[in-house]
Coordinates of C-alpha atoms and ligand atoms in Angstrom, one line a residue:
M1 CA -73.1 -40.3 -15.4
R2 CA -74.2 -37.8 -13.6
T3 CA -75.2 -34.2 -15.1
S4 CA -74.7 -31.1 -13.7
I5 CA -74.3 -27.4 -14.3
A6 CA -72.9 -24.3 -13.4
T7 CA -75.1 -22.0 -12.1
V8 CA -73.5 -19.3 -14.4
S9 CA -74.8 -21.0 -17.5
L10 CA -78.6 -19.8 -16.8
S11 CA -80.4 -16.5 -15.8
G12 CA -81.8 -15.2 -12.9
A13 CA -81.4 -15.3 -9.3
L14 CA -79.8 -18.4 -7.6
T15 CA -83.1 -20.1 -6.7
E16 CA -84.4 -19.5 -10.6
K17 CA -81.4 -21.4 -11.6
L18 CA -81.3 -23.9 -9.1
T19 CA -85.2 -25.0 -9.9
A20 CA -84.5 -24.4 -13.5
A21 CA -81.4 -27.2 -13.4
A22 CA -83.8 -29.7 -11.2
R23 CA -86.5 -29.3 -13.3
A24 CA -84.8 -30.2 -16.5
G25 CA -83.2 -33.1 -15.2
F26 CA -79.8 -32.2 -13.9
D27 CA -78.4 -34.2 -10.8
G28 CA -76.4 -31.8 -9.6
V29 CA -75.0 -27.8 -9.6
E30 CA -71.7 -26.1 -9.4
I31 CA -72.4 -23.2 -7.6
F32 CA -70.7 -20.2 -8.8
E33 CA -69.8 -17.8 -5.9
N34 CA -71.3 -14.9 -7.2
D35 CA -74.9 -16.1 -7.2
L36 CA -74.3 -17.3 -3.8
L37 CA -72.9 -13.8 -2.8
A38 CA -76.1 -12.3 -4.5
S39 CA -78.6 -14.7 -2.9
P40 CA -80.5 -13.6 0.1
L41 CA -80.3 -17.1 1.1
T42 CA -78.2 -18.6 4.0
P43 CA -75.6 -21.2 2.9
E44 CA -77.8 -23.9 5.0
E45 CA -80.7 -22.5 3.0
V46 CA -79.4 -23.0 -0.3
R47 CA -78.1 -26.3 0.9
A48 CA -81.6 -27.2 1.8
R49 CA -83.1 -25.7 -1.4
C50 CA -81.1 -28.1 -3.6
A51 CA -81.7 -31.3 -1.2
D52 CA -85.6 -30.5 -2.0
L53 CA -85.0 -30.1 -5.6
G54 CA -82.9 -33.5 -5.6
L55 CA -79.9 -31.5 -6.6
S56 CA -76.1 -32.4 -5.6
I57 CA -74.1 -29.4 -4.9
D58 CA -70.8 -31.0 -7.1
L59 CA -68.3 -27.8 -7.1
Y60 CA -67.9 -24.8 -5.6
Q61 CA -66.3 -22.1 -7.4
P62 CA -64.2 -20.5 -8.3
M63 CA -61.4 -20.0 -6.2
R64 CA -58.6 -17.6 -7.7
D65 CA -54.8 -16.4 -7.4
I66 CA -54.0 -18.7 -4.8
E67 CA -50.6 -20.5 -5.7
A68 CA -46.9 -19.7 -7.0
V69 CA -46.9 -16.1 -4.8
P70 CA -44.6 -15.1 -1.9
S71 CA -45.0 -16.7 1.2
E72 CA -46.8 -13.4 3.2
E73 CA -49.2 -13.3 0.2
F74 CA -49.9 -16.9 0.3
A75 CA -50.4 -16.8 4.2
R76 CA -53.2 -14.3 3.1
N77 CA -54.6 -16.5 0.6
L78 CA -54.9 -19.6 2.9
R79 CA -56.6 -17.4 5.5
R80 CA -59.2 -16.7 2.4
A81 CA -60.0 -20.4 1.7
E82 CA -60.1 -21.3 5.0
H83 CA -63.0 -19.1 5.0
K84 CA -64.5 -20.5 2.0
F85 CA -63.9 -23.8 3.4
R86 CA -65.8 -23.0 5.8
L87 CA -68.9 -21.8 4.2
M88 CA -68.3 -25.2 2.3
E89 CA -69.3 -26.7 5.1
R90 CA -72.7 -24.9 5.8
L91 CA -73.5 -25.5 1.9
G92 CA -72.6 -29.2 2.1
A93 CA -70.1 -29.2 -0.9
D94 CA -67.0 -31.1 -0.9
T95 CA -65.0 -30.0 -3.9
V96 CA -63.8 -26.4 -5.1
L97 CA -62.6 -25.6 -7.9
V98 CA -58.8 -23.4 -8.0
C99 CA -58.3 -21.7 -11.5
S100 CA -54.4 -21.1 -12.3
S101 CA -53.5 -17.5 -11.2
V102 CA -53.7 -14.9 -13.3
S103 CA -52.1 -12.4 -10.2
P104 CA -49.0 -10.4 -11.6
L105 CA -47.5 -11.6 -7.8
A106 CA -47.6 -15.3 -9.4
E107 CA -44.4 -16.5 -10.0
D108 CA -43.4 -18.6 -12.8
D109 CA -42.0 -21.7 -10.6
D110 CA -44.0 -25.0 -10.9
A111 CA -42.3 -26.5 -7.6
L112 CA -43.6 -23.3 -5.7
A113 CA -46.9 -23.8 -6.9
A114 CA -46.7 -27.6 -6.4
F115 CA -45.6 -26.9 -2.6
Q116 CA -48.5 -24.3 -2.0
L117 CA -51.2 -26.1 -3.7
R118 CA -50.0 -29.0 -1.3
R119 CA -50.5 -26.9 1.6
L120 CA -54.1 -25.4 0.3
A121 CA -55.0 -29.3 -0.2
E122 CA -54.1 -30.3 3.6
L123 CA -56.0 -27.5 4.8
A124 CA -58.7 -28.7 2.9
E125 CA -58.7 -32.1 3.8
G126 CA -59.4 -31.1 7.2
F127 CA -62.6 -30.0 6.1
G128 CA -63.5 -33.3 4.1
I129 CA -63.0 -30.9 1.0
R130 CA -60.8 -32.0 -2.1
V131 CA -59.2 -29.2 -4.3
A132 CA -59.8 -29.6 -8.1
Y133 CA -56.8 -27.2 -10.0
E134 CA -57.8 -25.9 -13.4
A135 CA -55.9 -24.3 -15.8
L136 CA -57.3 -21.5 -17.4
A137 CA -56.5 -20.5 -21.2
W138 CA -55.5 -17.5 -20.2
G139 CA -53.6 -18.1 -16.8
R140 CA -50.5 -16.3 -16.2
H141 CA -48.0 -19.0 -16.1
V142 CA -50.0 -22.3 -15.8
S143 CA -52.3 -22.2 -18.9
T144 CA -52.7 -25.7 -20.4
Y145 CA -54.5 -28.7 -18.8
D146 CA -51.1 -30.7 -18.9
H147 CA -49.2 -28.3 -16.9
A148 CA -51.9 -28.0 -14.4
W149 CA -51.5 -32.1 -14.2
R150 CA -47.9 -32.0 -13.7
I151 CA -48.4 -29.8 -11.0
V152 CA -51.2 -31.2 -9.4
E153 CA -48.9 -34.8 -9.9
A154 CA -45.6 -33.1 -8.0
A155 CA -48.1 -31.7 -5.3
D156 CA -48.8 -35.3 -4.6
H157 CA -51.9 -35.0 -2.2
P158 CA -54.8 -37.1 -2.3
A159 CA -57.1 -34.1 -1.4
L160 CA -55.6 -32.5 -4.9
G161 CA -56.6 -33.4 -8.3
T162 CA -57.2 -31.9 -11.7
C163 CA -60.4 -29.9 -13.2
L164 CA -60.7 -30.3 -16.8
D165 CA -62.2 -27.8 -18.8
S166 CA -62.9 -28.7 -22.4
F167 CA -63.1 -25.0 -23.4
H168 CA -59.5 -24.2 -22.2
I169 CA -58.3 -27.1 -23.6
L170 CA -59.6 -27.1 -26.9
A171 CA -59.2 -23.2 -27.6
R172 CA -55.5 -23.3 -26.4
G173 CA -55.4 -26.0 -29.6
S174 CA -54.0 -28.5 -26.8
D175 CA -54.1 -32.6 -28.1
P176 CA -56.7 -33.7 -25.8
K177 CA -55.0 -37.6 -26.1
G178 CA -52.7 -36.7 -23.2
I179 CA -55.7 -36.8 -20.9
E180 CA -55.4 -40.3 -21.2
D181 CA -52.2 -40.4 -19.3
I182 CA -53.8 -39.0 -16.2
P183 CA -55.1 -41.4 -13.4
G184 CA -58.8 -41.5 -13.7
E185 CA -59.3 -41.1 -10.0
K186 CA -57.2 -37.5 -10.1
I187 CA -59.5 -36.1 -12.6
F188 CA -61.5 -34.3 -9.9
F189 CA -64.2 -32.8 -12.2
L190 CA -64.8 -32.3 -15.7
Q191 CA -66.0 -29.0 -17.1
L192 CA -68.0 -29.1 -20.8
A193 CA -68.4 -26.2 -23.0
D194 CA -68.4 -25.8 -26.9
A195 CA -67.8 -22.5 -28.8
P196 CA -68.2 -21.5 -32.2
L197 CA -64.7 -21.2 -33.7
M198 CA -63.4 -17.7 -33.6
A199 CA -60.2 -15.7 -34.1
M200 CA -60.3 -13.8 -31.1
D201 CA -59.0 -13.0 -27.4
V202 CA -59.3 -16.3 -25.5
L203 CA -60.6 -14.9 -22.2
Q204 CA -63.5 -12.6 -24.3
W205 CA -64.3 -16.1 -26.5
S206 CA -64.3 -18.1 -23.2
R207 CA -66.4 -15.3 -21.4
H208 CA -69.5 -14.5 -24.1
Y209 CA -69.2 -17.1 -26.6
R210 CA -69.2 -20.4 -24.8
C211 CA -72.2 -22.7 -25.9
F212 CA -73.5 -26.0 -25.1
P213 CA -71.6 -29.0 -26.4
G214 CA -72.8 -29.7 -30.2
Q215 CA -73.9 -26.1 -30.8
G216 CA -70.0 -24.8 -31.6
G217 CA -67.3 -26.1 -33.5
F218 CA -65.1 -28.3 -31.0
D219 CA -64.7 -32.0 -30.9
V220 CA -66.1 -31.9 -27.3
A221 CA -67.3 -35.8 -27.6
G222 CA -63.5 -36.7 -28.6
L223 CA -62.5 -34.9 -25.6
V224 CA -65.2 -36.5 -23.4
G225 CA -63.9 -40.2 -25.2
H226 CA -60.4 -39.5 -23.8
V227 CA -61.3 -38.5 -20.1
M228 CA -63.5 -41.9 -20.1
R229 CA -60.6 -43.7 -21.3
A230 CA -58.3 -42.2 -18.6
G231 CA -61.0 -43.9 -16.1
Y232 CA -63.0 -40.3 -14.8
E233 CA -65.9 -41.4 -12.6
G234 CA -67.5 -38.0 -11.6
P235 CA -70.0 -35.9 -13.6
L236 CA -70.4 -34.6 -16.6
S237 CA -70.8 -31.0 -15.7
L238 CA -71.8 -27.6 -18.2
E239 CA -70.3 -24.6 -17.7
V240 CA -71.3 -22.2 -20.1
F241 CA -70.6 -18.2 -20.0
N242 CA -72.7 -16.9 -22.9
D243 CA -74.4 -13.2 -23.2
V244 CA -77.5 -14.9 -24.8
F245 CA -78.2 -17.5 -22.5
R246 CA -77.7 -15.1 -19.6
Q247 CA -80.8 -13.1 -20.8
A248 CA -82.4 -15.9 -22.0
E249 CA -85.3 -17.6 -19.7
A250 CA -83.8 -20.4 -17.3
G251 CA -85.9 -23.2 -17.9
P252 CA -85.9 -23.7 -21.6
T253 CA -82.2 -23.2 -21.5
A254 CA -81.7 -25.9 -18.8
V255 CA -83.6 -28.3 -21.2
D256 CA -81.2 -27.1 -24.0
A257 CA -78.4 -28.0 -22.2
L258 CA -79.2 -31.3 -20.8
R259 CA -80.4 -32.3 -24.1
S260 CA -77.1 -31.3 -25.5
L261 CA -75.2 -33.9 -22.8
L262 CA -77.8 -36.8 -23.7
V263 CA -76.6 -36.2 -27.3
L264 CA -72.9 -35.9 -26.0
Q265 CA -73.2 -39.0 -23.9
E266 CA -74.9 -41.1 -27.1
S267 CA -71.9 -40.0 -29.2
V268 CA -69.4 -41.5 -27.0
G269 CA -70.9 -44.7 -26.4
L270 CA -72.3 -44.2 -22.4
T271 CA -76.2 -44.1 -23.5
E272 CA -78.2 -45.9 -26.2
P273 CA -81.7 -43.6 -26.9
P274 CA -83.9 -44.6 -29.3
A275 CA -82.1 -44.0 -32.6
P276 CA -83.0 -41.0 -34.8
V277 CA -84.9 -41.4 -37.3
V278 CA -84.5 -39.3 -40.4
P279 CA -87.3 -37.5 -42.0
T280 CA -87.4 -38.5 -45.9
G281 CA -89.6 -35.2 -47.1
I282 CA -92.1 -32.8 -46.1
A283 CA -95.3 -34.0 -46.2
F284 CA -97.1 -31.0 -45.3
A285 CA -96.8 -27.1 -44.2
E286 CA -99.6 -25.7 -42.3
L287 CA -100.2 -22.2 -42.2
V288 CA -102.9 -20.6 -39.7
T289 CA -104.6 -17.2 -40.8
P290 CA -107.4 -15.3 -39.4
D291 CA -108.3 -14.4 -42.9
V292 CA -108.2 -16.9 -45.6
E293 CA -108.8 -14.5 -48.8
P294 CA -105.4 -13.0 -49.4
L295 CA -103.7 -16.3 -48.5
S296 CA -106.2 -17.8 -51.0
E297 CA -105.5 -15.4 -53.8
I298 CA -101.8 -16.1 -53.6
L299 CA -102.3 -20.0 -53.6
E300 CA -104.6 -19.5 -56.5
A301 CA -102.0 -17.4 -58.3
L302 CA -99.4 -19.6 -57.6
G303 CA -101.2 -22.5 -59.6
F304 CA -102.1 -24.6 -56.1
A305 CA -105.7 -25.7 -55.9
R306 CA -107.7 -26.2 -52.7
T307 CA -108.3 -30.1 -53.1
A308 CA -109.8 -31.3 -49.8
R309 CA -111.2 -30.5 -46.3
H310 CA -110.4 -32.1 -42.9
R311 CA -113.4 -33.8 -41.9
S312 CA -113.7 -32.2 -38.3
K313 CA -111.3 -29.1 -38.4
P314 CA -111.6 -25.6 -40.0
V315 CA -108.6 -26.5 -42.2
D316 CA -108.0 -27.0 -46.2
L317 CA -105.6 -28.7 -47.8
W318 CA -104.1 -27.1 -50.9
Q319 CA -102.0 -28.9 -53.3
Q320 CA -99.7 -28.7 -56.2
G321 CA -97.7 -31.8 -57.1
E322 CA -96.0 -33.0 -54.0
A323 CA -96.3 -29.6 -52.7
R324 CA -98.9 -29.7 -49.8
L325 CA -99.9 -27.1 -47.7
L326 CA -102.5 -27.1 -45.2
I327 CA -104.3 -23.8 -44.2
N328 CA -106.1 -23.6 -41.0
T329 CA -108.5 -21.0 -39.8
G330 CA -109.1 -22.2 -36.2
P331 CA -108.8 -20.5 -33.2
A332 CA -104.8 -20.4 -33.1
A333 CA -105.0 -18.3 -36.1
R334 CA -107.2 -15.4 -34.4
R335 CA -104.6 -15.4 -31.8
D336 CA -101.5 -15.5 -33.7
G337 CA -102.3 -13.8 -37.1
T338 CA -100.9 -15.5 -40.5
Q339 CA -98.0 -18.0 -39.6
L340 CA -96.1 -21.1 -40.3
A341 CA -97.6 -23.2 -37.5
A342 CA -96.7 -26.8 -38.4
V343 CA -94.8 -29.1 -40.5
G344 CA -95.1 -32.8 -41.8
L345 CA -92.3 -34.9 -41.8
E346 CA -92.7 -37.9 -43.7
S347 CA -90.9 -40.3 -41.9
P348 CA -90.1 -43.9 -42.0
D349 CA -91.1 -44.7 -38.6
P350 CA -93.1 -42.0 -37.4
A351 CA -93.5 -43.8 -33.9
G352 CA -90.0 -44.3 -33.7
A353 CA -89.1 -40.6 -34.5
A354 CA -91.6 -39.5 -31.8
R355 CA -89.7 -41.6 -29.1
R356 CA -86.4 -40.4 -30.3
A357 CA -87.8 -36.6 -29.9
E358 CA -89.4 -37.5 -26.2
A359 CA -85.7 -39.1 -25.1
L360 CA -84.2 -35.8 -26.3
L361 CA -86.6 -34.0 -24.2
A362 CA -88.8 -32.6 -27.0
P363 CA -92.2 -31.5 -25.7
V364 CA -94.5 -34.2 -26.9
L365 CA -97.6 -32.5 -28.1
P366 CA -100.9 -33.9 -27.0
R367 CA -103.1 -35.2 -29.7
R368 CA -105.7 -32.8 -30.9
R369 CA -108.2 -34.8 -32.8
A370 CA -111.3 -36.1 -33.4
P371 CA -111.8 -39.9 -32.5
E372 CA -111.7 -40.8 -36.2
D373 CA -108.9 -39.1 -36.8
A374 CA -105.4 -40.7 -38.0
P375 CA -103.0 -40.8 -34.8
L376 CA -100.3 -38.4 -35.4
D377 CA -97.3 -38.3 -33.3
A378 CA -95.9 -34.4 -32.6
V379 CA -93.5 -32.7 -30.7
A380 CA -93.0 -28.8 -30.6
A381 CA -89.9 -27.3 -32.0
P382 CA -87.9 -24.6 -29.8
D383 CA -89.7 -22.0 -31.8
G384 CA -93.2 -23.2 -31.4
T385 CA -93.4 -25.2 -34.4
E386 CA -95.3 -28.1 -34.3
L387 CA -93.5 -31.1 -36.1
F388 CA -95.7 -34.0 -37.2
F389 CA -93.9 -37.3 -38.2
C390 CA -96.3 -38.5 -41.0
A391 CA -96.5 -41.8 -43.0
T392 CA -98.5 -40.3 -46.1
D393 CA -100.6 -43.0 -48.0
R394 CA -98.7 -45.8 -46.8
P395 CA -100.9 -48.8 -46.6
E396 CA -99.1 -50.3 -43.4
L397 CA -99.5 -47.1 -41.6
P398 CA -102.5 -44.7 -40.6
S399 CA -102.2 -41.6 -43.0
W400 CA -103.3 -38.0 -42.4
T401 CA -104.6 -37.6 -45.6
G402 CA -107.6 -40.2 -44.4
D403 CA -108.7 -37.1 -42.2
F404 CA -109.4 -35.0 -45.5
E405 CA -112.4 -35.1 -47.6
P406 CA -111.4 -34.3 -51.3
T407 CA -113.3 -31.0 -52.1
A408 CA -115.9 -31.1 -54.9
H409 CA -114.7 -28.0 -56.5
K410 CA -112.8 -28.6 -60.1
S411 CA -109.3 -27.9 -59.5
P412 CA -106.8 -27.4 -62.1
V413 CA -104.7 -30.2 -60.8
V414 CA -104.7 -33.5 -62.2
H415 CA -105.6 -36.1 -59.7
T416 CA -105.9 -39.8 -61.2
S417 CA -105.5 -41.2 -57.6
L418 CA -108.6 -38.6 -56.5
V419 CA -111.6 -41.7 -56.8
A420 CA -114.0 -42.6 -54.6
H421 CA -112.3 -44.0 -51.0
E422 CA -108.5 -43.3 -51.9
S423 CA -106.6 -40.7 -50.7
P424 CA -107.1 -37.1 -51.8
V425 CA -103.4 -36.1 -52.1
A426 CA -102.5 -36.1 -55.8
H427 CA -99.2 -38.0 -57.0
E428 CA -99.2 -36.9 -60.2
S429 CA -97.4 -33.9 -62.1
P430 CA -99.3 -30.5 -61.6
V431 CA -100.4 -28.8 -64.5
G432 CA -101.2 -25.8 -62.4
G433 CA -98.0 -23.5 -61.6
G434 CA -95.5 -25.3 -62.5
I435 CA -94.7 -26.3 -59.2
H436 CA -93.5 -29.7 -57.9
R437 CA -92.5 -29.9 -54.3
I438 CA -91.7 -27.9 -51.2
D439 CA -87.6 -27.0 -52.0
H440 CA -87.2 -25.7 -48.3
L441 CA -88.8 -24.3 -45.4
A442 CA -87.3 -20.6 -43.6
L443 CA -88.1 -20.5 -39.8
T444 CA -87.3 -17.5 -37.7
Q445 CA -86.2 -18.4 -34.4
P446 CA -86.5 -16.6 -31.2
W447 CA -83.4 -14.2 -30.6
H448 CA -82.1 -16.2 -27.8
Q449 CA -83.1 -19.8 -29.4
F450 CA -80.8 -20.2 -32.4
D451 CA -78.5 -22.5 -31.3
E452 CA -81.0 -24.1 -29.5
A453 CA -82.2 -24.7 -32.7
A454 CA -79.7 -26.3 -34.5
L455 CA -78.9 -28.6 -31.7
F456 CA -82.7 -29.6 -31.5
H457 CA -82.9 -30.2 -35.4
R458 CA -79.9 -32.0 -35.6
S459 CA -80.3 -34.3 -32.6
V460 CA -84.1 -34.9 -32.4
L461 CA -84.4 -35.2 -36.0
G462 CA -81.2 -36.4 -37.1
L463 CA -80.6 -33.9 -39.8
G464 CA -77.1 -32.4 -40.8
A465 CA -76.1 -28.8 -40.1
Q466 CA -74.6 -26.5 -42.6
E467 CA -72.4 -23.9 -41.7
S468 CA -74.0 -20.8 -40.6
V469 CA -73.8 -17.8 -42.7
D470 CA -74.3 -14.1 -41.9
V471 CA -76.5 -12.0 -44.0
A472 CA -76.6 -8.1 -43.4
D473 CA -80.4 -6.8 -43.3
P474 CA -80.6 -2.8 -43.6
Y475 CA -81.2 -2.9 -40.1
G476 CA -79.0 -5.4 -38.7
L477 CA -77.7 -8.7 -39.3
L478 CA -79.6 -12.2 -40.0
R479 CA -77.9 -15.3 -38.8
S480 CA -78.8 -18.5 -41.1
R481 CA -78.2 -22.2 -40.6
A482 CA -79.7 -24.7 -42.8
V483 CA -80.9 -28.3 -41.6
T484 CA -80.9 -30.9 -44.3
N485 CA -81.3 -34.5 -44.8
A486 CA -78.6 -36.3 -46.9
D487 CA -80.6 -36.2 -50.3
G488 CA -82.0 -32.8 -49.8
S489 CA -85.7 -33.5 -49.7
V490 CA -85.9 -31.8 -46.4
R491 CA -84.4 -28.7 -45.9
I492 CA -85.3 -26.2 -43.1
A493 CA -83.3 -23.1 -43.0
L494 CA -83.2 -21.7 -39.4
G495 CA -82.6 -17.9 -38.9
V496 CA -82.3 -15.2 -36.2
G497 CA -82.1 -11.9 -36.3
A498 CA -78.6 -10.1 -34.4
A499 CA -81.2 -8.3 -31.8
P500 CA -84.7 -9.1 -30.2
S501 CA -87.1 -7.4 -32.9
A502 CA -90.7 -7.2 -32.7
D503 CA -90.8 -6.1 -36.1
E504 CA -92.8 -8.7 -38.6
G505 CA -89.6 -8.8 -40.8
G506 CA -87.5 -10.1 -37.8
R507 CA -89.9 -12.7 -37.2
A508 CA -90.7 -13.7 -40.8
Q509 CA -91.3 -17.3 -42.2
H510 CA -91.2 -18.3 -45.6
I511 CA -92.1 -21.4 -48.1
A512 CA -89.8 -22.2 -50.9
L513 CA -91.9 -24.0 -53.7
A514 CA -89.8 -26.0 -56.6
T515 CA -90.1 -25.5 -59.6
G516 CA -88.2 -26.8 -62.8
D517 CA -89.0 -23.5 -64.5
I518 CA -88.8 -20.4 -62.6
V519 CA -89.5 -17.7 -65.6
T520 CA -92.4 -19.6 -66.7
A521 CA -93.8 -20.1 -63.4
A522 CA -93.4 -16.4 -62.2
R523 CA -95.0 -15.6 -65.2
R524 CA -97.9 -17.5 -64.4
F525 CA -98.1 -16.2 -61.2
R526 CA -97.8 -12.7 -62.3
S527 CA -100.4 -13.3 -65.0
A528 CA -102.8 -14.8 -62.3
G529 CA -102.9 -11.6 -60.3
G530 CA -100.0 -12.4 -58.1
R531 CA -97.4 -9.9 -57.2
L532 CA -93.6 -10.8 -57.1
L533 CA -91.2 -8.4 -55.0
P534 CA -89.6 -5.8 -57.2
I535 CA -86.1 -6.3 -57.2
P536 CA -83.5 -2.8 -57.7
A537 CA -82.3 -2.4 -61.5
N538 CA -78.7 -2.1 -59.7
Y539 CA -78.7 -5.9 -58.8
Y540 CA -79.1 -6.8 -62.6
D541 CA -76.6 -4.8 -63.6
D542 CA -74.2 -6.3 -60.9
L543 CA -75.3 -9.9 -62.3
A544 CA -74.7 -8.7 -65.6
A545 CA -71.0 -8.2 -64.5
K546 CA -70.6 -11.4 -62.6
Y547 CA -72.5 -13.8 -64.7
E548 CA -72.3 -14.3 -68.6
L549 CA -76.0 -14.8 -68.7
G550 CA -77.7 -14.7 -72.4
D551 CA -79.4 -11.6 -72.9
G552 CA -82.8 -12.8 -72.8
E553 CA -82.1 -14.7 -69.8
L554 CA -81.1 -11.3 -67.8
A555 CA -83.7 -9.3 -69.2
A556 CA -86.3 -12.3 -67.9
Y557 CA -84.6 -11.9 -64.4
R558 CA -85.1 -8.1 -64.7
E559 CA -88.5 -7.9 -65.4
L560 CA -90.0 -10.7 -62.9
G561 CA -87.7 -10.0 -59.8
I562 CA -85.6 -13.3 -60.3
L563 CA -82.6 -13.4 -58.1
Y564 CA -79.4 -15.6 -59.5
D565 CA -76.8 -17.4 -57.5
R566 CA -74.3 -19.9 -58.6
D567 CA -71.9 -22.2 -57.1
A568 CA -69.0 -24.4 -58.2
D569 CA -72.2 -27.2 -59.0
G570 CA -75.1 -25.4 -60.4
A571 CA -77.5 -22.4 -60.2
F572 CA -80.1 -21.2 -58.3
R573 CA -82.9 -19.0 -59.3
H574 CA -85.5 -17.4 -57.0
C575 CA -88.1 -14.7 -56.7
Y576 CA -90.5 -14.0 -53.9
T577 CA -94.5 -13.0 -53.3
E578 CA -95.5 -10.3 -50.9
T579 CA -95.7 -11.1 -47.1
I580 CA -99.1 -11.8 -45.1
G581 CA -98.8 -12.0 -41.7
R582 CA -95.4 -13.3 -41.0
V583 CA -95.4 -15.7 -44.1
F584 CA -94.5 -15.4 -47.9
F585 CA -93.5 -17.4 -50.4
E586 CA -90.6 -18.1 -52.8
L587 CA -90.3 -19.6 -56.0
V588 CA -87.0 -21.5 -56.1
Q589 CA -85.5 -23.3 -59.7
R590 CA -82.4 -25.6 -58.1
D591 CA -79.6 -26.8 -60.0
A592 CA -79.3 -30.7 -58.6
G593 CA -75.7 -29.8 -57.6
Y594 CA -76.4 -26.5 -55.9
R595 CA -76.8 -26.8 -52.1
G596 CA -77.2 -23.4 -50.5
Y597 CA -80.1 -20.8 -50.6
G598 CA -78.9 -18.0 -52.4
A599 CA -77.2 -16.4 -49.3
Q600 CA -75.5 -13.9 -51.0
N601 CA -78.8 -12.4 -52.9
A602 CA -80.6 -12.2 -49.3
P603 CA -79.6 -8.5 -48.5
V604 CA -81.1 -7.4 -51.6
R605 CA -84.2 -9.3 -51.0
L606 CA -84.7 -7.9 -47.4
A607 CA -84.0 -4.5 -48.1
A608 CA -86.6 -4.8 -51.4
Q609 CA -88.8 -6.2 -48.3
H610 CA -88.3 -3.5 -46.0
V611 CA -89.3 -0.8 -48.8
R612 CA -92.5 -3.1 -49.6
R613 CA -93.4 -3.1 -45.8
P614 CA -95.9 -0.9 -44.8
V615 CA -94.8 1.9 -42.4
R616 CA -96.3 2.2 -38.8
Ligands
DHB701 O1 -63.6 -17.0 -16.6 C1 -63.2 -17.4 -15.5 O2 -62.7 -16.6 -14.9 C2 -63.3 -18.7 -15.6 C3 -63.9 -19.0 -13.7 C4 -63.8 -20.7 -13.8 C5 -63.8 -21.2 -14.4 O3 -63.9 -22.7 -14.3 C6 -63.6 -20.9 -15.8 O4 -63.2 -22.3 -16.6 C7 -63.5 -19.5 -15.8
MG702 MG1 -64.0 -24.1 -16.2

């Protein structure tokens, strides 16, 4: 189907919005009246600009407070409408949106509304224009789609139809099934928006919190299914009023927007992009650092061993069990400081995963590799993290590990597989620090890309998104949402601060390492010279009140700074290292059933990290 986006959904001046929509790949736009009024371009110039960009103008909007008013008022409204129809002629737009009246002058009189809308349609017809009547969820007398349709049906004019807007329909809790009773050709337009489920005034909800389909809590795809079965053939158009998108850069927002429509079309069976290839594990996490010393000290204390070095790049492989870290001291490190720059995702079909990503507009990264290196498919996540689709040591596919040469240096890790010509990647259980794999990665997103990040990881990678949780930080609020595969072997916690933050804490990333015995692992780390984040005594007094932990257990947690959480299915114990650049490590002991990340301990951890942070 054709795709379209309302200019109100994007930031910037009208020309910037148009450029962003076209670059992302939209077919058309809805021109929001205020964007035109504020533009120095004449309607003819806007028309020409759209034509140059290959965009159709699918809708001009909105016209307000037209119908069901006393006749003198309606005469004034018709005069106003005629002005707008002339403007639309200059723009080359042939459909206008009329939203249901919120005027105190409007009467609760469907017959009058139908009569006046018919008059409006007669006028519009003379200009070759169609009128699409939309129920605003807070309309004075007309606030539901079926009510708007009854009025359109009664008016019975070929130039009058209805505009359906998923937000108004779903926010009112209307049953969208009734849409199938509307003849498809009378649905003149379809506007799509999702929103997080919130208990609040519907106008505020609509004007500030709409988001792209798949980013909120509504079943937008289900609604689109009904609209398709009704026989609708017009564009799928996004109309998203959102405080964050208004401030974010238009280009990336437009790509995020189009991705949401691609996923939506797939989910209702309109298109068939390459199927998602769900990752089956984390092959590696790659850190870049300008100064390898402090990082090496922490990794050694954690029990990691430097097992191999990249043949052509300044990249070392550090390993413990199935936990693999790449430490990159190349040029990016000098530019960006210590941070988590890339994630290797173990993929059953790396090429297929890349095809899926590309079809969903993920930027495919150029292969930066020497001729003899394994070809690795990689895309950039919205936060810039490079995601590599890997096949680790599978004979049928090239393995990234082949690009590494085992280091001569003797390591504390038992490498039975480390013989000549074999992969340097150990598969044996470690004897080092008791760490066996990466439990999860926590990636802080730029403040304006949180919704985009969740949709990206869900749709591009095929991961499932958990509920988002809010966490109190001493200086703000953090939101966090985890995306995981079914067996929990890939867990990525996406986080964001509530406000733009230049502070390192607001950009922190961490790597959580799984251990079967956190007390032993934490003790080993400390005795090897590692420093654990100290946790206040008050926390342990509270823990003693909440849970019946054995005395020895509680004392050990208190001594080591181990946090504890429990849900119906199991317990979670975790502690933290100090932060280097943007990165810190977490040791995690997770019972098999526990699905969370210790969110209720996060405020204590964040406060403790603020205490440790050097004052600037
Ligand atoms: O918030 C509004 O006023 C408004 C205007 C036009 C629309 O299509 C809409 O859904 C809402
Ligand atoms: Mg609308």
